[in-house]
Coordinates of C-alpha atoms in Angstrom, one line a residue:
X899 CA -47.1 1.7 -15.0
X900 CA -48.6 -1.6 -16.0
X901 CA -46.6 -2.3 -19.1
X902 CA -44.6 -5.2 -17.7
X903 CA -47.5 -6.9 -16.0
X904 CA -48.0 -9.7 -18.5
X905 CA -44.3 -10.5 -18.9
X906 CA -43.7 -10.6 -15.1
X907 CA -46.8 -12.7 -14.6
X908 CA -45.5 -15.3 -17.2
X909 CA -42.1 -15.4 -15.6
X910 CA -43.5 -15.8 -12.1
X911 CA -45.9 -18.5 -13.2
X912 CA -43.1 -20.4 -15.0
X913 CA -40.9 -20.1 -11.9
X914 CA -43.7 -21.4 -9.7
X915 CA -44.1 -24.4 -12.0
X916 CA -40.5 -25.3 -11.8
X917 CA -40.7 -26.7 -8.3
X918 CA -37.4 -28.5 -8.5
X919 CA -35.6 -25.2 -9.1
X920 CA -37.3 -23.3 -6.2
X921 CA -35.1 -21.2 -4.0
X922 CA -35.7 -18.4 -1.5
X923 CA -37.7 -15.7 -3.2
X924 CA -39.2 -18.0 -5.8
X925 CA -43.0 -18.0 -6.2
X926 CA -45.1 -20.8 -4.9
X927 CA -48.5 -19.3 -5.8
X928 CA -49.8 -16.1 -7.2
X929 CA -53.3 -14.7 -7.2
X930 CA -54.8 -11.4 -8.4
X931 CA -54.9 -8.3 -6.1
X932 CA -58.4 -7.0 -5.5
X933 CA -57.9 -3.8 -7.4
X934 CA -55.3 -2.1 -9.6
X935 CA -53.3 -0.1 -7.0
X936 CA -52.4 -2.4 -4.1
X937 CA -50.2 -1.1 -1.2
X938 CA -50.1 -2.5 2.3
X939 CA -51.0 -6.0 3.2
X940 CA -51.4 -8.2 6.3
X941 CA -52.7 -11.7 7.4
X942 CA -55.2 -12.2 10.1
X943 CA -54.9 -16.0 10.6
X944 CA -57.1 -17.0 7.7
X945 CA -57.3 -14.2 5.2
X946 CA -55.1 -11.6 3.6
X947 CA -56.1 -7.9 3.9
X948 CA -54.9 -5.6 1.1
X949 CA -55.1 -1.8 0.8
X950 CA -55.9 -0.2 -2.5
X951 CA -54.8 3.3 -3.1
X952 CA -57.3 4.2 -5.9
X953 CA -60.4 3.0 -4.2
X954 CA -59.3 3.9 -0.6
X955 CA -60.6 0.6 0.7
X956 CA -59.1 -2.4 2.5
X957 CA -60.1 -5.7 1.0
X958 CA -60.2 -9.1 2.7
X959 CA -58.8 -11.7 0.2
X960 CA -59.0 -15.5 0.1
X961 CA -55.3 -16.6 0.0
X962 CA -56.2 -19.6 -2.1
X963 CA -57.9 -18.0 -5.1
X964 CA -57.8 -14.2 -4.6
X965 CA -61.5 -13.9 -4.1
X966 CA -62.6 -10.8 -2.2
X967 CA -64.8 -11.7 0.7
X968 CA -65.2 -8.3 2.5
X969 CA -64.0 -4.7 2.4
X970 CA -64.0 -1.6 4.5
X971 CA -63.0 2.1 3.9
X972 CA -59.5 3.3 4.7
X973 CA -59.5 5.9 7.6
X974 CA -57.9 8.6 5.5
X975 CA -56.7 9.2 1.9
X976 CA -53.0 8.2 1.8
X977 CA -53.0 4.7 3.2
X978 CA -49.6 3.0 2.9
X979 CA -49.2 0.2 5.4
X980 CA -51.3 -2.4 7.2
X981 CA -50.8 -4.7 10.2
X982 CA -52.9 -7.2 12.2
X983 CA -52.5 -7.4 16.0
X984 CA -54.8 -10.3 16.6
X985 CA -58.0 -8.2 16.9
X986 CA -57.5 -4.9 15.1
X987 CA -56.2 -3.8 11.7
X988 CA -53.6 -1.0 12.0
X989 CA -53.5 1.3 8.9
X990 CA -50.7 3.8 8.5
X991 CA -51.5 7.0 6.6
X992 CA -48.4 8.7 5.1
X993 CA -50.0 12.1 4.6
X994 CA -51.6 12.3 8.0
X995 CA -48.5 10.8 9.7
X996 CA -50.7 8.6 11.9
X997 CA -51.8 5.0 12.3
X998 CA -55.4 4.0 12.9
X999 CA -56.8 0.9 14.6
X1000 CA -59.9 -0.5 12.8
X1001 CA -62.1 -3.3 14.1
X1002 CA -62.9 -5.4 11.0
X1003 CA -65.8 -7.0 12.7
X1004 CA -67.6 -3.7 13.4
X1005 CA -65.8 -1.7 10.7
X1006 CA -65.3 1.1 13.3
X1007 CA -62.3 3.1 14.0
X1008 CA -61.2 2.4 17.6
X1009 CA -58.1 4.4 18.0
X1010 CA -55.5 6.6 16.3
X1011 CA -51.8 7.4 17.1
X1012 CA -50.0 10.4 15.8
X1013 CA -46.5 9.3 14.5
X1014 CA -43.5 11.6 15.0
X1015 CA -42.1 10.6 11.6
X1016 CA -41.2 12.3 8.4
X1017 CA -42.9 9.8 6.0
X1018 CA -44.4 6.6 7.6
X1019 CA -45.0 3.8 5.2
X1020 CA -45.0 0.1 6.1
X1021 CA -46.1 -1.2 9.4
X1022 CA -45.8 -4.6 11.2
X1023 CA -47.0 -6.0 14.6
X1024 CA -44.4 -8.0 16.6
X1025 CA -46.8 -9.3 19.2
X1026 CA -46.4 -6.4 21.6
X1027 CA -45.5 -3.3 19.6
X1028 CA -45.9 -1.8 16.1
X1029 CA -42.9 -1.3 13.9
X1030 CA -43.3 1.5 11.4
X1031 CA -41.0 2.3 8.5
X1032 CA -40.1 6.0 8.3
X1033 CA -39.0 6.5 4.7
X1034 CA -38.2 10.2 5.3
X1035 CA -35.7 9.6 8.1
X1036 CA -34.7 6.1 6.9
X1037 CA -35.4 4.5 10.2
X1038 CA -37.5 1.6 11.5
X1039 CA -39.3 2.7 14.6
X1040 CA -40.7 0.4 17.3
X1041 CA -43.9 2.2 18.6
X1042 CA -45.3 1.6 22.1
X1043 CA -49.1 1.4 21.3
X1044 CA -50.0 2.1 25.0
X1045 CA -48.1 5.3 25.2
X1046 CA -48.2 6.2 21.5
X1047 CA -44.5 6.9 21.5
X1048 CA -41.4 5.6 19.7
X1049 CA -39.7 3.1 22.0
X1050 CA -36.5 2.7 19.9
X1051 CA -35.3 2.9 16.4
X1052 CA -32.9 1.0 14.1
X1053 CA -31.5 1.9 10.7
X1054 CA -33.7 1.2 7.7
X1055 CA -32.2 -1.4 5.4
X1056 CA -32.3 0.9 2.4
X1057 CA -33.4 4.3 1.1
X1058 CA -36.9 3.3 -0.1
X1059 CA -39.1 1.2 2.1
X1060 CA -42.7 0.3 1.8
X1061 CA -44.3 -3.0 3.1
X1062 CA -43.4 -4.6 6.3
X1063 CA -44.3 -7.8 8.3
X1064 CA -43.0 -9.8 11.2
X1065 CA -42.4 -13.6 11.2
X1066 CA -42.0 -14.1 14.9
X1067 CA -38.3 -13.4 15.0
X1068 CA -37.4 -11.1 12.1
X1069 CA -38.8 -8.1 10.3
X1070 CA -39.3 -8.3 6.6
X1071 CA -39.1 -5.0 4.6
X1072 CA -39.8 -4.4 0.9
X1073 CA -37.7 -2.1 -1.2
X1074 CA -39.5 -0.9 -4.3
X1075 CA -36.5 0.7 -6.0
X1076 CA -34.0 -2.1 -5.7
X1077 CA -36.8 -4.8 -6.2
X1078 CA -35.7 -6.6 -3.1
X1079 CA -37.1 -7.9 0.2
X1080 CA -35.0 -7.9 3.3
X1081 CA -35.1 -10.0 6.4
X1082 CA -34.0 -7.7 9.2
X1083 CA -32.8 -8.4 12.8
X1084 CA -35.0 -6.2 15.0
X1085 CA -32.3 -6.2 17.7
X1086 CA -29.4 -5.0 15.5
X1087 CA -30.9 -3.7 12.2
X1088 CA -28.7 -6.0 10.2
X1089 CA -30.1 -7.4 7.0
X1090 CA -29.7 -11.2 7.3
X1091 CA -31.4 -12.4 4.1
X1092 CA -32.1 -10.6 0.8
X1093 CA -34.6 -11.9 -1.6
X1094 CA -35.2 -10.7 -5.2
X1095 CA -38.8 -9.5 -5.4
X1096 CA -41.2 -11.4 -7.7
X1097 CA -42.3 -8.2 -9.4
X1098 CA -40.9 -4.8 -10.4
X1099 CA -42.7 -2.8 -7.7
X1100 CA -42.9 -4.8 -4.4
X1101 CA -45.0 -3.2 -1.7
X1102 CA -47.1 -4.9 0.9
X1103 CA -45.8 -7.9 2.9
X1104 CA -47.6 -10.5 5.1
X1105 CA -46.5 -13.6 7.1
X1106 CA -48.9 -16.4 7.4
X1107 CA -46.9 -18.5 9.9
X1108 CA -45.1 -20.4 7.3
X1109 CA -44.7 -18.4 4.1
X1110 CA -44.0 -14.8 3.1
X1111 CA -46.6 -13.0 0.9
X1112 CA -45.9 -9.9 -1.3
X1113 CA -48.3 -7.8 -3.3
X1114 CA -46.8 -6.0 -6.3
X1115 CA -48.1 -2.5 -7.3
X1116 CA -47.2 -2.9 -10.9
X1117 CA -48.2 -6.4 -11.7
X1118 CA -51.4 -6.3 -9.5
X1119 CA -50.6 -9.8 -8.2
X1120 CA -50.2 -11.3 -4.8
X1121 CA -47.3 -13.8 -4.5
X1122 CA -46.6 -16.5 -2.0
X1123 CA -42.8 -16.9 -1.7
X1124 CA -40.4 -19.6 -0.7
X1125 CA -38.4 -18.4 2.4
X1126 CA -36.2 -21.3 3.5
X1127 CA -36.3 -24.7 1.6
X1128 CA -32.7 -25.7 2.6
X1129 CA -31.1 -24.1 -0.5
X1130 CA -27.6 -22.9 0.3
X1131 CA -27.3 -20.4 -2.6
X1132 CA -28.9 -19.3 -5.8
X1133 CA -27.1 -17.9 -8.8
X1134 CA -28.5 -15.9 -11.7
X1135 CA -27.6 -13.3 -14.4
X1136 CA -24.9 -15.4 -15.9
X1137 CA -22.3 -13.6 -18.1
X1138 CA -20.1 -15.5 -20.6
X1139 CA -16.6 -13.8 -20.7
X1140 CA -13.2 -14.5 -22.1
X1141 CA -10.6 -13.3 -19.5
X1142 CA -7.0 -12.9 -20.4
X1143 CA -4.6 -12.4 -17.5
X1144 CA -1.3 -10.8 -18.5
X1145 CA 1.8 -10.6 -16.5
X1146 CA 4.8 -8.8 -18.1
X1147 CA 8.3 -8.4 -16.8
X1148 CA 10.7 -5.9 -18.4
X1149 CA 14.4 -6.0 -17.6
X1150 CA 15.8 -2.5 -18.4
X1151 CA 19.3 -3.6 -17.4
X1152 CA 22.1 -2.9 -17.4
X1153 CA 22.6 -6.4 -15.9
X1154 CA 20.9 -9.6 -16.9
X1155 CA 18.6 -11.6 -14.6
X1156 CA 20.2 -14.7 -13.4
X1157 CA 16.8 -16.3 -13.0
X1158 CA 13.1 -15.3 -13.4
X1159 CA 10.1 -17.2 -12.1
X1160 CA 6.5 -16.2 -13.0
X1161 CA 3.5 -17.8 -11.4
X1162 CA -0.2 -17.6 -12.2
X1163 CA -3.1 -19.0 -10.2
X1164 CA -5.4 -21.1 -12.3
X1165 CA -9.1 -20.6 -11.8
X1166 CA -11.5 -23.5 -11.4
X1167 CA -15.2 -24.2 -11.2
X1168 CA -16.8 -22.7 -8.0
X1169 CA -20.3 -21.8 -6.8
X1170 CA -20.0 -18.4 -8.5
X1171 CA -18.3 -19.5 -11.8
X1172 CA -18.2 -22.2 -14.5
X1173 CA -15.2 -22.7 -16.9
X1174 CA -16.5 -23.1 -20.4
X1175 CA -13.4 -24.7 -21.7
X1176 CA -9.9 -25.6 -20.6
X1177 CA -7.6 -22.8 -19.5
X1178 CA -4.9 -22.0 -22.2
X1179 CA -1.6 -20.2 -22.1
X1180 CA 0.3 -18.1 -24.6
X1181 CA 3.6 -19.7 -23.6
X1182 CA 3.4 -23.2 -22.1
X1183 CA 4.4 -23.2 -18.4
X1184 CA 7.3 -25.3 -17.3
X1185 CA 5.0 -27.0 -14.9
X1186 CA 1.7 -26.9 -13.0
X1187 CA 1.7 -27.6 -9.3
X1188 CA -0.6 -27.2 -6.2
X1189 CA 0.4 -25.0 -3.3
X1190 CA -0.2 -25.9 0.4
X1191 CA -3.8 -24.8 0.1
X1192 CA -4.6 -26.9 -2.9
X1193 CA -4.5 -23.9 -5.3
X1194 CA -3.4 -24.9 -8.8
X1195 CA -0.5 -22.7 -10.0
X1196 CA 1.2 -22.4 -13.5
X1197 CA 5.0 -21.8 -13.2
X1198 CA 7.4 -20.5 -15.8
X1199 CA 11.2 -20.6 -15.3
X1200 CA 13.7 -18.5 -17.2
X1201 CA 17.5 -18.3 -16.9
X1202 CA 20.0 -15.6 -18.0
X1203 CA 17.3 -13.1 -19.0
X1204 CA 19.2 -10.4 -20.9
X1205 CA 19.0 -6.7 -20.4
X1206 CA 16.4 -4.8 -22.5
X1207 CA 14.3 -8.0 -22.6
X1208 CA 10.5 -8.3 -22.3
X1209 CA 8.8 -11.4 -20.8
X1210 CA 5.1 -11.7 -21.6
X1211 CA 3.1 -14.4 -19.9
X1212 CA -0.6 -14.9 -20.7
X1213 CA -3.4 -17.1 -19.5
X1214 CA -6.8 -17.2 -21.2
X1215 CA -10.0 -18.3 -19.3
X1216 CA -13.4 -18.7 -20.9
X1217 CA -16.0 -18.7 -18.1
X1218 CA -19.5 -17.9 -17.2
X1219 CA -19.8 -15.9 -14.0
X1220 CA -22.9 -15.5 -11.9
X1221 CA -24.4 -13.2 -9.3
X1222 CA -24.6 -15.6 -6.4
X1223 CA -26.4 -15.1 -3.1
X1224 CA -26.1 -17.4 -0.1
X1225 CA -29.0 -18.0 2.3
X1226 CA -27.6 -18.3 5.8
X1227 CA -30.1 -18.5 8.6
X1228 CA -28.3 -17.8 11.9
X1229 CA -30.4 -20.2 13.9
X1230 CA -29.3 -23.1 11.6
X1231 CA -25.6 -22.4 11.9
X1232 CA -23.8 -25.0 14.0
X1233 CA -21.5 -24.5 16.9
X1234 CA -17.7 -23.9 16.7
X1235 CA -17.2 -27.4 18.1
X1236 CA -18.9 -28.8 15.0
X1237 CA -16.2 -27.5 12.6
X1238 CA -14.2 -30.3 11.1
X1239 CA -10.7 -30.9 12.6
X1240 CA -8.8 -30.4 9.3
X1241 CA -10.5 -27.0 8.7
X1242 CA -9.7 -25.9 12.2
X1243 CA -6.0 -26.9 11.8
X1244 CA -5.6 -25.2 8.4
X1245 CA -7.7 -22.1 8.8
X1246 CA -7.4 -21.1 12.5
X1247 CA -3.6 -21.1 12.4
X1248 CA -1.7 -17.8 12.8
X1249 CA 0.0 -16.3 9.7
X1250 CA 2.4 -13.4 9.5
X1251 CA -0.1 -10.8 8.1
X1252 CA -2.8 -11.8 10.6
X1253 CA -0.9 -11.7 13.9
X1254 CA -3.9 -13.1 15.7
X1255 CA -2.3 -13.1 19.1
X1256 CA -1.4 -9.4 19.0
X1257 CA -3.1 -7.5 21.9
X1258 CA -4.6 -5.0 19.4
X1259 CA -6.5 -7.9 17.8
X1260 CA -7.5 -9.6 21.1
X1261 CA -8.7 -6.4 22.8
X1262 CA -10.8 -5.5 19.8
X1263 CA -12.2 -9.0 19.7
X1264 CA -13.2 -8.9 23.4
X1265 CA -14.9 -5.6 22.9
X1266 CA -16.8 -6.7 19.8
X1267 CA -17.9 -10.3 20.3
X1268 CA -18.4 -10.3 24.0
X1269 CA -20.5 -13.3 25.1
X1270 CA -21.9 -14.1 21.6
X1271 CA -21.7 -17.8 20.8
X1272 CA -23.4 -18.1 17.5
X1273 CA -20.7 -18.2 14.8
X1274 CA -22.8 -16.2 12.3
X1275 CA -23.4 -13.3 14.7
X1276 CA -19.8 -13.4 15.9
X1277 CA -18.6 -13.0 12.3
X1278 CA -21.3 -10.4 11.6
X1279 CA -20.2 -8.3 14.6
X1280 CA -16.5 -8.5 13.5
X1281 CA -17.6 -7.5 10.0
X1282 CA -19.5 -4.5 11.2
X1283 CA -16.6 -3.5 13.5
X1284 CA -14.0 -3.7 10.6
X1285 CA -16.3 -1.5 8.4
X1286 CA -16.9 1.0 11.2
X1287 CA -13.2 1.3 12.1
X1288 CA -11.5 1.4 8.7
X1289 CA -11.6 3.8 5.8
X1290 CA -10.7 2.5 2.3
X1291 CA -7.3 3.8 1.0
X1292 CA -5.3 2.2 -1.8
X1293 CA -1.8 3.4 -0.9
X1294 CA 0.3 0.5 -2.1
X1295 CA 1.9 -2.2 0.0
X1296 CA 0.3 -4.1 2.8
X1297 CA 0.6 -3.8 6.6
X1298 CA -0.2 -6.5 9.2
X1299 CA -3.7 -6.6 10.7
X1300 CA -2.9 -4.9 14.0
X1301 CA -1.1 -2.0 12.3
X1302 CA -4.0 -1.6 9.8
X1303 CA -6.5 -1.5 12.7
X1304 CA -4.5 1.1 14.6
X1305 CA -4.0 3.2 11.5
X1306 CA -7.7 3.1 10.5
X1307 CA -7.2 2.9 6.8
X1308 CA -6.5 0.0 4.4
X1309 CA -6.8 -1.6 1.0
X1310 CA -9.2 -4.5 0.2
X1311 CA -6.4 -6.9 1.2
X1312 CA -5.8 -5.1 4.5
X1313 CA -9.5 -5.0 5.3
X1314 CA -9.5 -8.8 4.7
X1315 CA -6.3 -9.3 6.8
X1316 CA -8.1 -7.6 9.8
X1317 CA -11.3 -9.5 9.3
X1318 CA -9.5 -12.9 8.9
X1319 CA -7.3 -12.2 11.9
X1320 CA -10.2 -11.4 14.2
X1321 CA -12.3 -14.3 12.9
X1322 CA -9.5 -16.8 13.5
X1323 CA -8.8 -15.4 17.0
X1324 CA -12.5 -15.9 17.7
X1325 CA -12.4 -19.6 16.5
X1326 CA -14.1 -19.0 13.1
X1327 CA -12.1 -20.5 10.2
X1328 CA -11.3 -17.8 7.6
X1329 CA -9.3 -17.6 4.4
X1330 CA -8.7 -15.2 1.4
X1331 CA -10.0 -15.2 -2.1
X1332 CA -8.5 -13.2 -5.0
X1333 CA -10.0 -12.2 -8.3
X1334 CA -9.9 -10.1 -11.4
X1335 CA -12.8 -7.7 -11.8
X1336 CA -15.1 -6.4 -14.5
X1337 CA -14.8 -2.6 -14.3
X1338 CA -18.2 -1.2 -15.3
X1339 CA -18.4 -2.4 -18.9
X1340 CA -18.4 -6.1 -19.8
X1341 CA -15.5 -5.4 -22.1
X1342 CA -13.1 -3.9 -19.6
X1343 CA -9.6 -3.6 -18.3
X1344 CA -8.5 -4.4 -14.7
X1345 CA -5.1 -3.7 -13.2
X1346 CA -6.3 -3.2 -9.6
X1347 CA -7.9 -6.6 -8.9
X1348 CA -9.8 -7.4 -5.7
X1349 CA -9.5 -9.6 -2.7
X1350 CA -12.0 -10.6 0.1
X1351 CA -12.4 -13.2 2.8
X1352 CA -14.3 -16.5 3.2
X1353 CA -15.5 -17.9 6.5
X1354 CA -16.5 -21.4 7.4
X1355 CA -19.9 -21.7 9.1
X1356 CA -20.8 -25.1 10.4
X1357 CA -23.8 -26.6 8.5
X1358 CA -23.2 -24.2 5.6
X1359 CA -19.5 -24.3 4.6
X1360 CA -17.5 -21.5 3.0
X1361 CA -19.3 -18.2 2.6
X1362 CA -17.8 -15.1 0.9
X1363 CA -17.4 -11.9 3.1
X1364 CA -16.1 -8.7 1.6
X1365 CA -15.4 -6.1 4.3
X1366 CA -14.1 -3.4 2.0
X1367 CA -16.9 -3.9 -0.5
X1368 CA -19.4 -3.6 2.4
X1369 CA -18.0 -0.4 3.7
X1370 CA -21.3 1.5 3.8
X1371 CA -23.6 2.8 6.6
X1372 CA -26.6 1.3 4.8
X1373 CA -27.5 -2.3 6.1
X1374 CA -28.6 -3.5 2.6
X1375 CA -25.2 -2.6 1.2
X1376 CA -23.4 -4.4 4.0
X1377 CA -25.6 -7.4 3.5
X1378 CA -24.7 -7.4 -0.2
X1379 CA -21.1 -8.1 0.8
X1380 CA -21.8 -10.8 3.4
X1381 CA -22.8 -14.0 1.6
X1382 CA -23.1 -12.4 -1.9
X1383 CA -21.0 -11.9 -5.0
X1384 CA -22.2 -10.2 -8.1
X1385 CA -21.3 -11.2 -11.6
X1386 CA -18.1 -9.1 -11.9
X1387 CA -15.5 -11.4 -10.4
X1388 CA -13.5 -14.3 -11.8
X1389 CA -12.0 -16.0 -8.7
X1390 CA -8.4 -17.0 -9.4
X1391 CA -7.0 -17.7 -6.0
X1392 CA -8.2 -19.2 -2.7
X1393 CA -5.9 -19.8 0.2
X1394 CA -5.5 -19.5 4.0
X1395 CA -2.4 -17.4 4.0
X1396 CA 1.2 -17.5 2.6
X1397 CA 1.5 -19.8 -0.4
X1398 CA 4.7 -21.7 -1.1
X1399 CA 4.2 -20.8 -4.8
X1400 CA 2.5 -17.4 -4.7
X1401 CA 3.7 -16.0 -1.4
X1402 CA 1.0 -13.5 -0.3
X1403 CA 0.2 -12.3 -3.8
X1404 CA -2.8 -13.5 -5.8
X1405 CA -3.6 -13.8 -9.5
X1406 CA 0.1 -13.8 -10.5
X1407 CA 3.5 -13.0 -9.2
X1408 CA 7.2 -13.1 -10.0
X1409 CA 10.6 -13.7 -8.4
X1410 CA 14.0 -12.9 -9.9
X1411 CA 17.7 -12.9 -9.0
X1412 CA 20.6 -11.0 -10.5
X1413 CA 24.1 -9.9 -9.9
X1414 CA 24.0 -6.2 -9.6
X1415 CA 20.9 -4.0 -9.5
X1416 CA 19.1 -4.1 -12.8
X1417 CA 15.9 -2.0 -13.2
X1418 CA 12.9 -4.4 -13.5
X1419 CA 9.4 -3.3 -14.1
X1420 CA 6.3 -5.5 -13.7
X1421 CA 2.8 -5.0 -15.1
X1422 CA -0.1 -7.2 -14.4
X1423 CA -3.6 -6.8 -15.7
X1424 CA -6.7 -8.5 -17.0
X1425 CA -8.7 -8.0 -20.3
X1426 CA -12.4 -8.9 -20.3
X1427 CA -14.2 -9.7 -23.5
X1428 CA -17.8 -10.8 -23.7
X1429 CA -18.2 -14.2 -25.5
X1430 CA -20.8 -14.3 -28.3
X1431 CA -22.4 -17.5 -27.1
X1432 CA -26.0 -17.9 -26.2
X1433 CA -26.7 -17.4 -22.5
X1434 CA -29.1 -20.0 -21.2
X1435 CA -32.5 -18.6 -20.0
X1436 CA -32.0 -20.4 -16.7
X1437 CA -28.9 -18.2 -16.0
X1438 CA -31.1 -15.2 -16.2
X1439 CA -34.5 -16.1 -14.8
X1440 CA -34.2 -19.2 -12.7
X1441 CA -31.9 -19.5 -9.7
X1442 CA -29.7 -22.6 -9.5
X1443 CA -29.5 -23.8 -6.0
X1444 CA -27.5 -26.1 -3.8
X1445 CA -28.7 -27.8 -0.6
X1446 CA -27.1 -26.9 2.7
X1447 CA -25.8 -29.4 5.4
X1448 CA -23.1 -30.0 4.5
X1449 CA -21.7 -28.6 1.2
X1450 CA -18.9 -26.3 0.0
X1451 CA -16.2 -28.1 2.0
X1452 CA -12.6 -27.1 2.3
X1453 CA -10.4 -27.0 -0.8

């Protein structure tokens, strides 16, 4: 259990020392836990209190140096969670399925509440009520302590929950299997922020009024974490890859092609990727131009393409791609009136596949958004609605957003059409991003590709949102596709809608003319090959951040 303790401690200490590279989830301070099996934790205004499973005691800990200043026995023998209500410590026992109120001054048990839950674990106090994580039923329950009953429930962010705390507005929940910590809206159950945990087995959480604390069961350390330092995003787990995008056109005849044009979108440096060298081509393009959205496109022109011919176009891109997580705090998002004029003009306009004025879109929007004014929550409600209404189906071809919504099924592009349409109708600028994808192995083949949306949030800029990727009932999965991209995507194409060079396609496309009806077949795919160059340690262990307000402007 403890094998990684030293390594993780060294990594966490190094990250804490690198103050200039701090980002949400990074360690500001770490101190020893009082014993070797720490679980629940809370803060009483001056000290931390930590449960230890092995000794069945609750320890009061100095948050400066980790010194133990007091202790008391746990009420029962399976203590899992701990909360402070201003006078009493509430200790949840998983086996007894109950929570116990202990007066730390007298060390006496003052009250117990039986919990109608399958497997209670973490607990938090929100100022009036207890919140208890029910790992067995995958719910977070608000418990009325006067009545001893469950007042209401919201979905748990993930399958495995342990520690909980409340920061005055949001619940924080630790996930010991995914090694993540979630900031959860108690009103909706949406995961708003996801932090990587400092250790491999995060458990207890505490909020001291300014900072988040986490105790780790494996490293036996207590960590004080950065929550919001103005960092827009962090990126990590960089992969160096050589990507070859291939677009092949075969003319089986019997007639020749009078003309053939092939286009390829040229990738560029973005928050999520860095080009390691210049983009190269197997056959030099006739020209390189920018479309109406500023997207660079390579163009090949051919005349009199004979029957039985094979046109092979290739683009090679060496790049490092990152897992990139954005930290968007809803209270810091500006109003719709703060969106720059040029972004409103370009990314609120209607386009053929969006049909933003269609009654199907407008009626859905009225139902979903209601009186919400915060652009973040407006977009989040639209996102949840699209996920709840659509089922993924890759059937070939695209339909307009209203037709997709009525039909109830769609591809990744069609999910994005609906999301972009509803966002634009609501006044939130939105656009499309297209990519090639690593399929499981780093050396892989992709002929399906992937497309998602980006929305513009005032004070933050462009944020990725992938409705089809987030199609899951689990809040943590949905959050992993709202403001997050993992290191599987090389973004080739970004645009607001129809392109004068690419039309509605992304990555690559072709146009041809002919006299007669020749049989033409097109194949487009990407080959991924890992590059044998040293990946910098900073790509793996230390997030690279950017400061919000304002960044990531229109391109």
